[in-house]
């Protein structure tokens, strides 16, 4: 490689490299590093605040399902397009208003376009006696929080 | 004396008197920055209304109305989750003529989607995308996409229930794309939920990025019309071939050597002058008239019908049924059938790709600039089938889907929950 070709290569490398670097930086700039969104793990009320059956907590987008001493927490975000399913007590299913997905009481998909069942979140009792829900931890349906009253 | 000064001011701006003869008429076009996008002379045949139905111009006029009303709305609208909806209410009930300006913006946006779509149909059914206009068709496809994205980003801004849930659905649609879906969704929303970050992102895209891109493409689109030899004409291919063969003595080509710098596509001197007229006034008058009709239509709509504004966005309650904007409701309908990758990603991508390839796949020569030429039966059937499918999907999604996305006839009442 003679000097002319080497310098030409160097010039192209520097120019394209600069453009690539700026482009990559601009795309990376658009991906936020910090979010001011509601936390994914949070405390809700005390176990006795929730009556037997399915309780909808709209501001947390979860359902608290109580069956006597057993408590379970399900996500209230449809796994298809993110709408909020409603509990239909008579049929014991959740129905999503957007695309008609139906989930049974275990969260499993009965009908419709939803690709996955509604996830169940880990629930614990915090030191102050309230229920602590961790939306980052998905647990099987069989796992529940048992509170002796 | 004052007449003298006025005259000097006029002359300093326009350089010529009222264009009463052909030379001044051509000067009127070429010496004016805004008019010189027009050719000095145009073919009579391309001025006939049934040839184009004025759909491209109508789309452009709607873009102009949208830009002006959009800037006016920006003086009151603040893209913040605590203020946006209040500002909409103020525009609706407090600001003088606010409701009219907002209605104009909303109805023009809907009308622009329809006009751009019909413009595409016109170009297809008249085979006007053929050589040398293939690339201008491609630009047109991108302009159609930009129009849709402009409408979509504007849809979120009122921050009402309609806006919030439509964008929730569309953003999750992005999320199902294979591999990059989740990352794309995160970048589009600026987070994981439709919140403040999403609102400011959609706003910036809607008022700066997309309109600027659209304007740029519109200008190139217009410029290409000139460079590709004006609007498509019936016999233009035959004429061009004749021209290339040239005069046996070669004299004609030589004497117009300068014109030939631009390869044979510009209106030539001595080329059947009867078939051409000056753009001033023949084209300009038609353009101005069409603009008046568009304005009358949009004003009438805006006075008679108010743009919808539902309750403020509430992320706890999904309206039942929740629907995407009507131009995406066909996609939502497809989505409700099953795997979102087919309905939401592959089907629209295939449609766009097919559109982009149209002018490169068509090898036909006959029927350019003629409506629905019989030799193009297969091409016309395919296009019509796809368009009708899209329209039917939109109709079913919009008018035949009730609570929980159950099927209802349009005249059937929905059960009360």
Coordinates of C-alpha atoms in Angstrom, one line a residue:
Chain A
X1 CA 0.0 0.0 0.0
X2 CA 1.5 3.3 -1.0
X3 CA 1.2 6.5 1.0
X4 CA -1.6 8.0 -1.1
X5 CA -3.8 4.9 -0.7
X6 CA -3.0 4.7 3.0
X7 CA -4.0 8.3 3.6
X8 CA -7.1 7.9 1.5
X9 CA -8.1 4.9 3.6
X10 CA -7.4 6.8 6.8
X11 CA -9.5 9.7 5.5
X12 CA -12.5 7.5 4.7
X13 CA -12.1 5.6 8.0
X14 CA -12.1 8.8 10.0
X15 CA -15.1 10.3 8.1
X16 CA -17.3 7.2 8.2
X17 CA -16.2 6.5 11.8
X18 CA -17.3 9.9 12.9
X19 CA -20.7 9.6 11.2
X20 CA -21.2 6.1 12.6
X21 CA -20.2 7.3 16.1
X22 CA -22.5 10.3 16.0
X23 CA -25.4 8.2 14.7
X24 CA -24.9 5.6 17.4
X25 CA -24.7 8.2 20.1
X26 CA -27.9 9.9 18.9
X27 CA -29.8 6.6 19.0
X28 CA -28.4 5.8 22.4
X29 CA -29.4 9.3 23.6
X30 CA -33.0 8.4 22.8
X31 CA -32.9 5.4 25.2
X32 CA -33.5 6.8 28.7
X33 CA -31.3 5.6 31.6
X34 CA -33.6 6.6 34.4
X35 CA -37.4 6.4 34.5
X36 CA -39.8 8.2 36.7
X37 CA -42.5 5.6 36.4
X38 CA -44.5 4.0 39.2
X39 CA -42.3 1.3 40.8
X40 CA -42.8 -2.4 39.9
X41 CA -42.5 -3.5 43.5
X42 CA -44.7 -1.8 46.1
X43 CA -46.8 -2.2 49.2
X44 CA -50.6 -2.5 49.1
X45 CA -53.0 -2.7 52.1
X46 CA -53.2 -5.2 54.9
X47 CA -54.5 -8.7 54.1
X48 CA -57.8 -8.1 55.9
X49 CA -58.5 -5.1 53.7
X50 CA -59.4 -7.4 50.8
X51 CA -62.6 -9.4 50.9
X52 CA -62.9 -12.9 49.5
X53 CA -62.9 -13.0 45.7
X54 CA -61.2 -10.9 43.1
X55 CA -60.2 -7.3 44.1
X56 CA -59.1 -4.9 41.4
X57 CA -56.5 -2.3 42.3
X58 CA -56.7 0.1 39.4
X59 CA -53.8 2.4 40.4
X60 CA -51.4 -0.6 40.7
X61 CA -52.9 -2.5 37.7
X62 CA -53.2 -5.8 39.7
X63 CA -55.9 -8.1 41.0
X64 CA -55.7 -9.4 44.6
X65 CA -57.4 -12.7 44.7
X66 CA -58.4 -13.9 48.2
X67 CA -59.6 -17.3 49.0
X68 CA -59.9 -17.5 52.8
X69 CA -56.4 -17.5 54.1
X70 CA -54.7 -17.7 50.7
X71 CA -53.8 -14.6 48.8
X72 CA -52.6 -14.4 45.2
X73 CA -51.8 -11.3 43.1
X74 CA -52.4 -11.3 39.3
X75 CA -51.3 -8.8 36.8
X76 CA -54.1 -6.7 35.4
X77 CA -52.3 -6.0 32.1
X78 CA -53.4 -8.2 29.2
X79 CA -50.5 -10.0 27.7
X80 CA -51.7 -9.2 24.2
X81 CA -51.8 -5.4 23.8
X82 CA -51.7 -4.1 27.4
X83 CA -55.4 -3.3 28.0
X84 CA -57.0 -4.0 31.4
X85 CA -59.1 -7.1 31.5
X86 CA -62.2 -7.1 33.7
X87 CA -63.3 -9.9 36.1
X88 CA -66.6 -11.4 35.1
X89 CA -67.8 -13.1 38.4
X90 CA -70.6 -15.1 36.9
X91 CA -68.3 -16.9 34.5
X92 CA -65.2 -16.8 36.6
X93 CA -63.1 -15.4 33.8
X94 CA -61.2 -12.2 32.9
X95 CA -62.3 -10.6 29.6
X96 CA -60.1 -8.2 27.8
X97 CA -62.0 -5.3 26.1
X98 CA -59.6 -4.6 23.4
X99 CA -59.3 -7.8 21.4
X100 CA -61.6 -10.2 23.3
X101 CA -59.0 -12.4 25.0
X102 CA -60.5 -14.5 27.9
X103 CA -58.4 -15.8 30.9
X104 CA -59.7 -18.4 33.3
X105 CA -59.4 -18.0 37.1
X106 CA -55.9 -19.4 37.0
X107 CA -54.9 -16.8 34.5
X108 CA -54.6 -19.3 31.6
X109 CA -55.7 -18.2 28.2
X110 CA -59.1 -19.7 27.3
X111 CA -59.8 -17.8 24.1
X112 CA -58.5 -15.0 22.0
X113 CA -55.3 -13.6 20.7
X114 CA -53.4 -13.3 24.1
X115 CA -50.1 -15.2 23.6
X116 CA -49.4 -15.8 27.4
X117 CA -51.4 -16.3 30.6
X118 CA -51.8 -13.5 33.0
X119 CA -48.7 -13.6 35.3
X120 CA -49.0 -14.0 39.1
X121 CA -46.7 -11.8 41.2
X122 CA -44.9 -12.8 44.3
X123 CA -46.6 -11.5 47.5
X124 CA -45.1 -11.3 51.0
X125 CA -46.0 -9.7 54.3
X126 CA -43.9 -6.7 55.0
X127 CA -42.7 -5.8 58.5
X128 CA -45.6 -3.3 58.9
X129 CA -48.1 -6.0 58.2
X130 CA -49.0 -4.8 54.7
X131 CA -48.8 -7.0 51.6
X132 CA -45.6 -6.4 49.6
X133 CA -46.1 -7.2 45.8
X134 CA -43.0 -7.7 43.7
X135 CA -44.0 -7.3 40.0
X136 CA -40.5 -8.3 39.0
X137 CA -40.9 -11.8 40.3
X138 CA -43.4 -14.1 38.6
X139 CA -44.5 -17.1 40.5
X140 CA -46.6 -20.2 39.5
X141 CA -50.3 -20.2 40.2
X142 CA -49.8 -22.8 42.9
X143 CA -47.8 -20.5 45.1
X144 CA -49.8 -18.2 47.3
X145 CA -49.4 -16.1 50.4
X146 CA -51.1 -17.7 53.4
X147 CA -52.1 -15.4 56.3
X148 CA -53.6 -17.0 59.4
X149 CA -56.2 -14.7 60.8
Chain B
X1 CA -46.2 61.3 -6.7
X2 CA -47.3 58.4 -4.4
X3 CA -48.4 56.5 -7.5
X4 CA -44.8 56.8 -8.7
X5 CA -43.4 55.4 -5.4
X6 CA -45.9 52.5 -5.4
X7 CA -44.9 51.8 -8.9
X8 CA -41.3 51.7 -7.9
X9 CA -42.0 49.4 -5.0
X10 CA -44.1 47.1 -7.2
X11 CA -41.3 47.0 -9.8
X12 CA -38.7 46.3 -7.2
X13 CA -40.6 43.2 -6.1
X14 CA -42.1 41.8 -9.4
X15 CA -39.8 43.2 -12.1
X16 CA -42.6 43.1 -14.6
X17 CA -46.1 44.4 -15.2
X18 CA -49.3 42.4 -15.3
X19 CA -48.5 39.3 -17.4
X20 CA -50.7 40.1 -20.4
X21 CA -48.5 38.4 -23.1
X22 CA -46.8 35.1 -23.3
X23 CA -43.3 36.4 -22.6
X24 CA -44.5 38.1 -19.4
X25 CA -46.4 35.1 -18.4
X26 CA -43.4 32.9 -18.6
X27 CA -41.4 35.6 -16.7
X28 CA -44.1 35.7 -14.0
X29 CA -43.4 32.0 -13.4
X30 CA -39.6 31.9 -13.7
X31 CA -38.9 35.1 -11.7
X32 CA -40.9 34.1 -8.7
X33 CA -39.4 31.7 -6.1
X34 CA -42.8 30.3 -5.1
X35 CA -44.2 30.0 -8.6
X36 CA -41.2 28.6 -10.4
X37 CA -41.9 25.1 -9.2
X38 CA -44.4 25.2 -12.1
X39 CA -43.3 24.8 -15.7
X40 CA -43.8 27.8 -17.9
X41 CA -46.1 25.8 -20.1
X42 CA -48.1 22.7 -19.4
X43 CA -50.0 20.2 -21.7
X44 CA -53.7 20.9 -22.0
X45 CA -54.4 17.3 -21.5
X46 CA -52.8 17.2 -18.0
X47 CA -55.0 20.1 -16.9
X48 CA -58.2 18.1 -17.5
X49 CA -59.7 17.4 -14.1
X50 CA -60.8 13.8 -14.7
X51 CA -57.2 12.9 -15.4
X52 CA -56.0 13.5 -11.9
X53 CA -59.0 14.5 -9.8
X54 CA -56.7 17.0 -8.2
X55 CA -55.9 14.5 -5.5
X56 CA -52.2 15.3 -5.1
X57 CA -52.9 19.0 -4.8
X58 CA -55.7 18.4 -2.4
X59 CA -53.3 16.3 -0.2
X60 CA -50.8 19.2 -0.3
X61 CA -53.4 21.8 0.5
X62 CA -54.5 19.7 3.5
X63 CA -50.8 19.6 4.6
X64 CA -50.7 23.4 4.4
X65 CA -53.9 23.8 6.4
X66 CA -52.6 21.3 9.0
X67 CA -49.3 23.2 9.3
X68 CA -51.0 26.5 9.9
X69 CA -53.7 25.3 12.3
X70 CA -51.0 23.1 14.0
X71 CA -48.8 26.1 14.7
X72 CA -51.8 28.0 16.1
X73 CA -52.7 25.1 18.4
X74 CA -49.1 25.0 19.7
X75 CA -49.6 28.5 21.2
X76 CA -52.0 27.0 23.7
X77 CA -51.1 23.4 24.0
X78 CA -48.5 22.2 26.6
X79 CA -47.4 18.6 26.3
X80 CA -47.5 17.7 30.0
X81 CA -49.7 15.0 31.5
X82 CA -51.1 17.4 34.0
X83 CA -51.9 20.1 31.5
X84 CA -52.5 18.7 28.1
X85 CA -56.1 17.7 28.7
X86 CA -56.9 21.0 30.4
X87 CA -55.4 22.8 27.4
X88 CA -57.6 20.8 25.1
X89 CA -60.7 21.8 27.2
X90 CA -59.6 25.4 27.0
X91 CA -59.2 25.2 23.3
X92 CA -62.6 23.7 23.1
X93 CA -64.5 26.1 25.4
X94 CA -62.4 29.2 26.2
X95 CA -60.0 30.2 23.4
X96 CA -61.6 32.4 20.7
X97 CA -62.2 30.2 17.7
X98 CA -60.2 27.5 19.4
X99 CA -62.7 24.8 18.7
X100 CA -62.8 25.7 15.0
X101 CA -59.0 25.6 14.7
X102 CA -58.9 22.3 16.5
X103 CA -61.7 20.9 14.3
X104 CA -59.9 22.1 11.2
X105 CA -56.8 20.4 12.3
X106 CA -58.5 17.1 13.2
X107 CA -60.7 16.9 10.0
X108 CA -57.9 17.9 7.7
X109 CA -55.8 15.1 9.2
X110 CA -58.5 12.5 8.5
X111 CA -59.1 14.0 5.1
X112 CA -55.4 14.0 4.3
X113 CA -55.2 10.2 4.9
X114 CA -58.1 9.7 2.6
X115 CA -56.8 12.1 -0.1
X116 CA -53.3 10.6 0.0
X117 CA -54.8 7.1 -0.3
X118 CA -57.1 8.1 -3.2
X119 CA -54.1 9.9 -4.9
X120 CA -52.2 6.6 -4.7
X121 CA -55.3 4.8 -6.2
X122 CA -55.4 7.4 -9.0
X123 CA -51.8 7.0 -9.9
X124 CA -52.1 3.2 -9.8
X125 CA -55.3 3.0 -11.9
X126 CA -53.9 5.3 -14.5
X127 CA -50.5 3.5 -14.5
X128 CA -48.8 6.9 -14.0
X129 CA -46.0 5.3 -12.0
X130 CA -44.3 3.9 -15.1
X131 CA -40.9 4.9 -16.3
X132 CA -39.5 7.5 -15.7
X133 CA -41.7 8.1 -12.7
X134 CA -40.9 4.9 -10.7
X135 CA -39.0 6.8 -8.0
X136 CA -41.7 9.4 -7.5
X137 CA -44.1 6.6 -6.7
X138 CA -41.6 5.3 -4.1
X139 CA -41.5 8.8 -2.6
X140 CA -45.3 8.8 -2.6
X141 CA -45.3 5.5 -0.6
X142 CA -43.1 7.1 2.0
X143 CA -45.3 10.2 2.1
X144 CA -48.3 7.9 2.7
X145 CA -46.4 6.3 5.7
X146 CA -45.4 9.7 7.0
X147 CA -49.0 10.9 6.8
X148 CA -50.1 7.9 8.9
X149 CA -47.3 8.4 11.4
X150 CA -48.2 12.1 11.7
X151 CA -51.8 11.3 12.4
X152 CA -50.8 8.6 14.9
X153 CA -48.4 10.9 16.9
X154 CA -51.0 13.6 16.9
X155 CA -53.6 11.1 18.2
X156 CA -52.0 10.9 21.6
X157 CA -51.7 14.6 22.3
X158 CA -55.2 15.4 23.6
X159 CA -54.4 12.9 26.4
X160 CA -58.0 11.7 26.7
X161 CA -59.2 8.1 27.0
X162 CA -59.4 7.6 23.3
X163 CA -55.8 8.8 22.8
X164 CA -54.3 6.9 25.7
X165 CA -55.7 3.5 24.9
X166 CA -55.2 3.8 21.2
X167 CA -51.5 4.5 21.8
X168 CA -51.3 1.8 24.4
X169 CA -52.5 -0.7 21.8
X170 CA -50.2 0.6 19.0
X171 CA -47.1 0.7 21.3
X172 CA -47.7 -2.9 22.3
X173 CA -48.0 -3.7 18.6
X174 CA -44.4 -2.4 18.2
X175 CA -43.4 -4.6 21.1
X176 CA -44.4 -7.8 19.4
X177 CA -41.8 -7.3 16.6
X178 CA -39.3 -10.1 16.7
X179 CA -35.9 -9.4 18.4
X180 CA -36.0 -5.6 18.5
X181 CA -39.7 -5.1 19.4
X182 CA -39.2 -4.6 23.1
X183 CA -36.3 -2.2 22.6
X184 CA -38.1 -0.3 19.9
X185 CA -41.2 0.1 22.2
X186 CA -38.9 1.3 25.0
X187 CA -37.3 3.9 22.7
X188 CA -40.6 5.1 21.2
X189 CA -42.3 5.5 24.6
X190 CA -39.2 6.6 26.4
X191 CA -40.0 4.0 29.0
X192 CA -42.3 1.1 29.7
X193 CA -45.6 2.8 30.0
X194 CA -47.5 5.5 28.0
X195 CA -46.6 8.4 30.3
X196 CA -44.9 11.8 30.3
X197 CA -41.9 10.6 28.3
X198 CA -44.2 9.1 25.7
X199 CA -46.2 12.3 25.5
X200 CA -43.2 14.6 24.9
X201 CA -41.7 12.2 22.4
X202 CA -44.9 12.0 20.4
X203 CA -45.2 15.8 20.5
X204 CA -41.7 16.4 19.2
X205 CA -42.2 13.9 16.4
X206 CA -45.6 15.4 15.6
X207 CA -44.6 19.1 15.5
X208 CA -41.0 19.0 14.2
X209 CA -39.5 15.7 13.0
X210 CA -42.3 14.2 10.9
X211 CA -43.6 17.5 9.4
X212 CA -40.1 18.5 8.4
X213 CA -39.5 15.1 6.8
X214 CA -42.8 15.3 5.1
X215 CA -42.2 18.8 3.7
X216 CA -38.8 17.7 2.4
X217 CA -40.3 14.7 0.6
X218 CA -43.1 16.8 -0.7
X219 CA -40.6 19.2 -2.3
X220 CA -38.6 16.3 -3.8
X221 CA -41.9 14.8 -5.0
X222 CA -42.9 18.0 -6.8
X223 CA -39.4 18.6 -8.2
X224 CA -39.4 15.1 -9.6
X225 CA -42.7 15.7 -11.4
X226 CA -40.9 18.5 -13.4
X227 CA -37.8 16.4 -13.9
X228 CA -39.8 13.4 -15.1
X229 CA -41.5 15.5 -17.7
X230 CA -44.6 16.7 -16.0
X231 CA -47.7 14.6 -15.4
X232 CA -48.0 11.3 -17.3
X233 CA -49.6 11.7 -20.8
X234 CA -51.1 9.1 -23.1
X235 CA -48.7 9.3 -26.0
X236 CA -45.6 10.5 -24.3
X237 CA -43.6 7.3 -24.6
X238 CA -44.2 7.3 -28.4
X239 CA -43.3 11.0 -28.6
X240 CA -40.1 10.5 -26.7
X241 CA -39.0 7.6 -28.9
X242 CA -39.7 9.7 -32.0
X243 CA -37.7 12.5 -30.5
X244 CA -34.7 10.3 -29.8
X245 CA -34.5 9.2 -33.4
X246 CA -34.5 12.8 -34.2
X247 CA -34.6 14.8 -37.4
X248 CA -32.8 13.1 -40.3
X249 CA -30.7 16.2 -40.9
X250 CA -29.9 16.5 -37.3
X251 CA -30.5 20.2 -37.4
X252 CA -33.3 20.3 -35.0
X253 CA -31.4 18.6 -32.2
X254 CA -28.5 20.9 -32.8
X255 CA -30.4 24.2 -32.7
X256 CA -32.0 23.3 -29.3
X257 CA -28.7 21.9 -27.9
X258 CA -29.2 23.8 -24.6
X259 CA -32.6 22.3 -24.0
X260 CA -31.1 18.8 -24.6
X261 CA -28.9 19.2 -21.6
X262 CA -31.9 17.9 -19.7
X263 CA -32.5 14.8 -21.5
X264 CA -35.4 15.3 -23.8
X265 CA -38.1 15.4 -21.1
X266 CA -38.7 19.2 -20.9
X267 CA -41.2 20.9 -23.1
X268 CA -39.4 21.6 -26.3
X269 CA -39.7 24.6 -28.5
X270 CA -41.5 23.9 -31.7
X271 CA -43.1 20.8 -30.2
X272 CA -46.7 21.1 -31.1
X273 CA -47.4 24.4 -29.3
X274 CA -51.2 24.0 -29.7
X275 CA -51.2 21.2 -27.1
X276 CA -49.6 23.4 -24.5
X277 CA -50.8 26.5 -22.6
X278 CA -49.0 28.9 -20.3
X279 CA -49.1 27.9 -16.6
X280 CA -50.2 31.5 -15.9
X281 CA -53.1 31.7 -15.8
X282 CA -54.4 28.2 -16.9
X283 CA -52.7 26.1 -14.2
X284 CA -52.6 28.8 -11.5
X285 CA -56.3 29.5 -11.7
X286 CA -57.2 25.8 -11.4
X287 CA -54.9 25.5 -8.4
X288 CA -56.4 28.5 -6.7
X289 CA -59.9 27.2 -7.4
X290 CA -59.1 23.8 -6.0
X291 CA -57.7 25.4 -2.8
X292 CA -60.9 27.3 -2.3
X293 CA -63.0 24.2 -2.6
X294 CA -60.7 22.4 -0.1
X295 CA -61.0 25.3 2.3
X296 CA -64.8 25.4 1.9
X297 CA -65.0 21.7 2.6
X298 CA -62.8 21.8 5.7
X299 CA -64.4 24.9 7.1
X300 CA -67.9 23.4 6.6
X301 CA -66.9 20.2 8.4
X302 CA -65.3 22.2 11.2
X303 CA -68.3 24.4 11.8
X304 CA -70.8 21.5 11.6
X305 CA -68.9 18.8 13.5
X306 CA -66.8 18.9 16.6
X307 CA -63.7 16.7 16.9
X308 CA -64.2 14.1 19.7
X309 CA -62.7 14.7 23.2
X310 CA -63.4 12.0 25.7
X311 CA -62.7 12.0 29.5
X312 CA -59.2 12.5 30.6
X313 CA -56.7 9.6 30.2
X314 CA -57.2 7.1 33.0
X315 CA -54.8 4.2 32.9
X316 CA -56.9 2.2 35.3
X317 CA -60.0 1.9 33.1
X318 CA -59.9 0.6 29.6
X319 CA -62.8 1.8 27.6
X320 CA -64.8 -1.2 26.3
X321 CA -64.2 -1.7 23.4
X322 CA -60.9 0.2 23.1
X323 CA -60.0 1.0 19.5
X324 CA -57.0 2.2 17.6
X325 CA -57.4 5.3 15.3
X326 CA -59.6 4.3 12.4
X327 CA -56.7 4.0 9.9
X328 CA -55.1 1.4 12.2
X329 CA -58.3 -0.3 13.2
X330 CA -57.9 -2.7 10.3
X331 CA -54.6 -3.8 11.8
X332 CA -56.3 -4.1 15.2
X333 CA -58.9 -6.3 13.6
X334 CA -56.2 -8.5 12.0
X335 CA -54.5 -8.6 15.4
X336 CA -57.6 -10.0 17.1
X337 CA -57.5 -13.1 15.0
X338 CA -54.3 -14.5 16.5
X339 CA -50.6 -14.3 16.5
X340 CA -49.7 -10.6 16.4
X341 CA -46.5 -11.2 14.4
X342 CA -48.6 -12.1 11.3
X343 CA -51.3 -9.5 11.6
X344 CA -49.3 -6.7 13.2
X345 CA -45.9 -7.0 11.6
X346 CA -45.7 -9.3 8.6
X347 CA -49.0 -8.2 6.9
X348 CA -48.3 -4.5 6.9
X349 CA -44.6 -5.0 6.0
X350 CA -45.6 -7.1 3.1
X351 CA -48.1 -4.5 1.9
X352 CA -45.5 -1.7 2.1
X353 CA -42.9 -3.8 0.3
X354 CA -45.4 -4.7 -2.4
X355 CA -46.3 -1.1 -2.9
X356 CA -42.7 -0.1 -3.2
X357 CA -42.1 -2.7 -5.9
X358 CA -45.1 -1.8 -8.0
X359 CA -43.4 0.4 -10.6
X360 CA -40.4 -2.0 -10.9
X361 CA -42.6 -5.1 -11.5
X362 CA -44.9 -3.6 -14.0
X363 CA -43.5 -4.2 -17.5
X364 CA -46.6 -2.9 -19.4
X365 CA -46.3 -0.2 -22.0
X366 CA -49.9 0.3 -23.0
X367 CA -52.5 2.3 -21.1
X368 CA -50.2 4.8 -19.4
X369 CA -52.3 7.8 -18.2
X370 CA -55.5 6.1 -19.0
X371 CA -58.0 5.0 -16.4
X372 CA -58.3 1.2 -15.8
X373 CA -56.9 0.2 -19.2
X374 CA -58.3 -3.3 -20.2
X375 CA -54.8 -4.7 -20.8
X376 CA -53.9 -4.2 -17.1
X377 CA -56.7 -6.4 -15.8
X378 CA -54.6 -8.6 -13.5
X379 CA -52.7 -5.7 -12.0
X380 CA -55.9 -3.8 -11.4
X381 CA -57.6 -6.9 -9.8
X382 CA -54.7 -7.4 -7.4
X383 CA -54.6 -3.8 -6.3
X384 CA -58.4 -3.6 -5.9
X385 CA -58.5 -6.8 -3.9
X386 CA -55.9 -5.6 -1.4
X387 CA -57.5 -2.1 -1.1
X388 CA -60.9 -3.6 -0.6
X389 CA -59.6 -6.0 2.0
X390 CA -58.0 -3.1 3.9
X391 CA -61.2 -1.1 3.8
X392 CA -63.4 -4.1 4.9
X393 CA -61.0 -4.8 7.8
X394 CA -61.3 -1.1 8.8
X395 CA -65.0 -1.2 8.5
X396 CA -65.4 -4.4 10.5
X397 CA -63.1 -3.1 13.3
X398 CA -64.7 0.3 13.4
X399 CA -68.4 -0.5 13.1
X400 CA -68.8 -4.1 13.8
X401 CA -66.8 -4.7 17.0
X402 CA -68.6 -4.0 20.3
X403 CA -67.7 -4.7 24.0
X404 CA -65.0 -7.4 24.5
X405 CA -64.4 -7.2 20.7
X406 CA -67.6 -9.3 20.0
X407 CA -69.1 -9.1 16.5
X408 CA -72.2 -6.9 16.1
X409 CA -74.0 -5.6 13.1
X410 CA -73.5 -1.8 12.7
X411 CA -77.2 -1.3 13.4
X412 CA -77.3 -3.7 16.4
X413 CA -77.3 -2.2 19.9
X414 CA -74.5 -3.1 22.3
X415 CA -75.4 -4.6 25.6
X416 CA -75.2 -2.3 28.6
X417 CA -72.6 -3.4 31.1

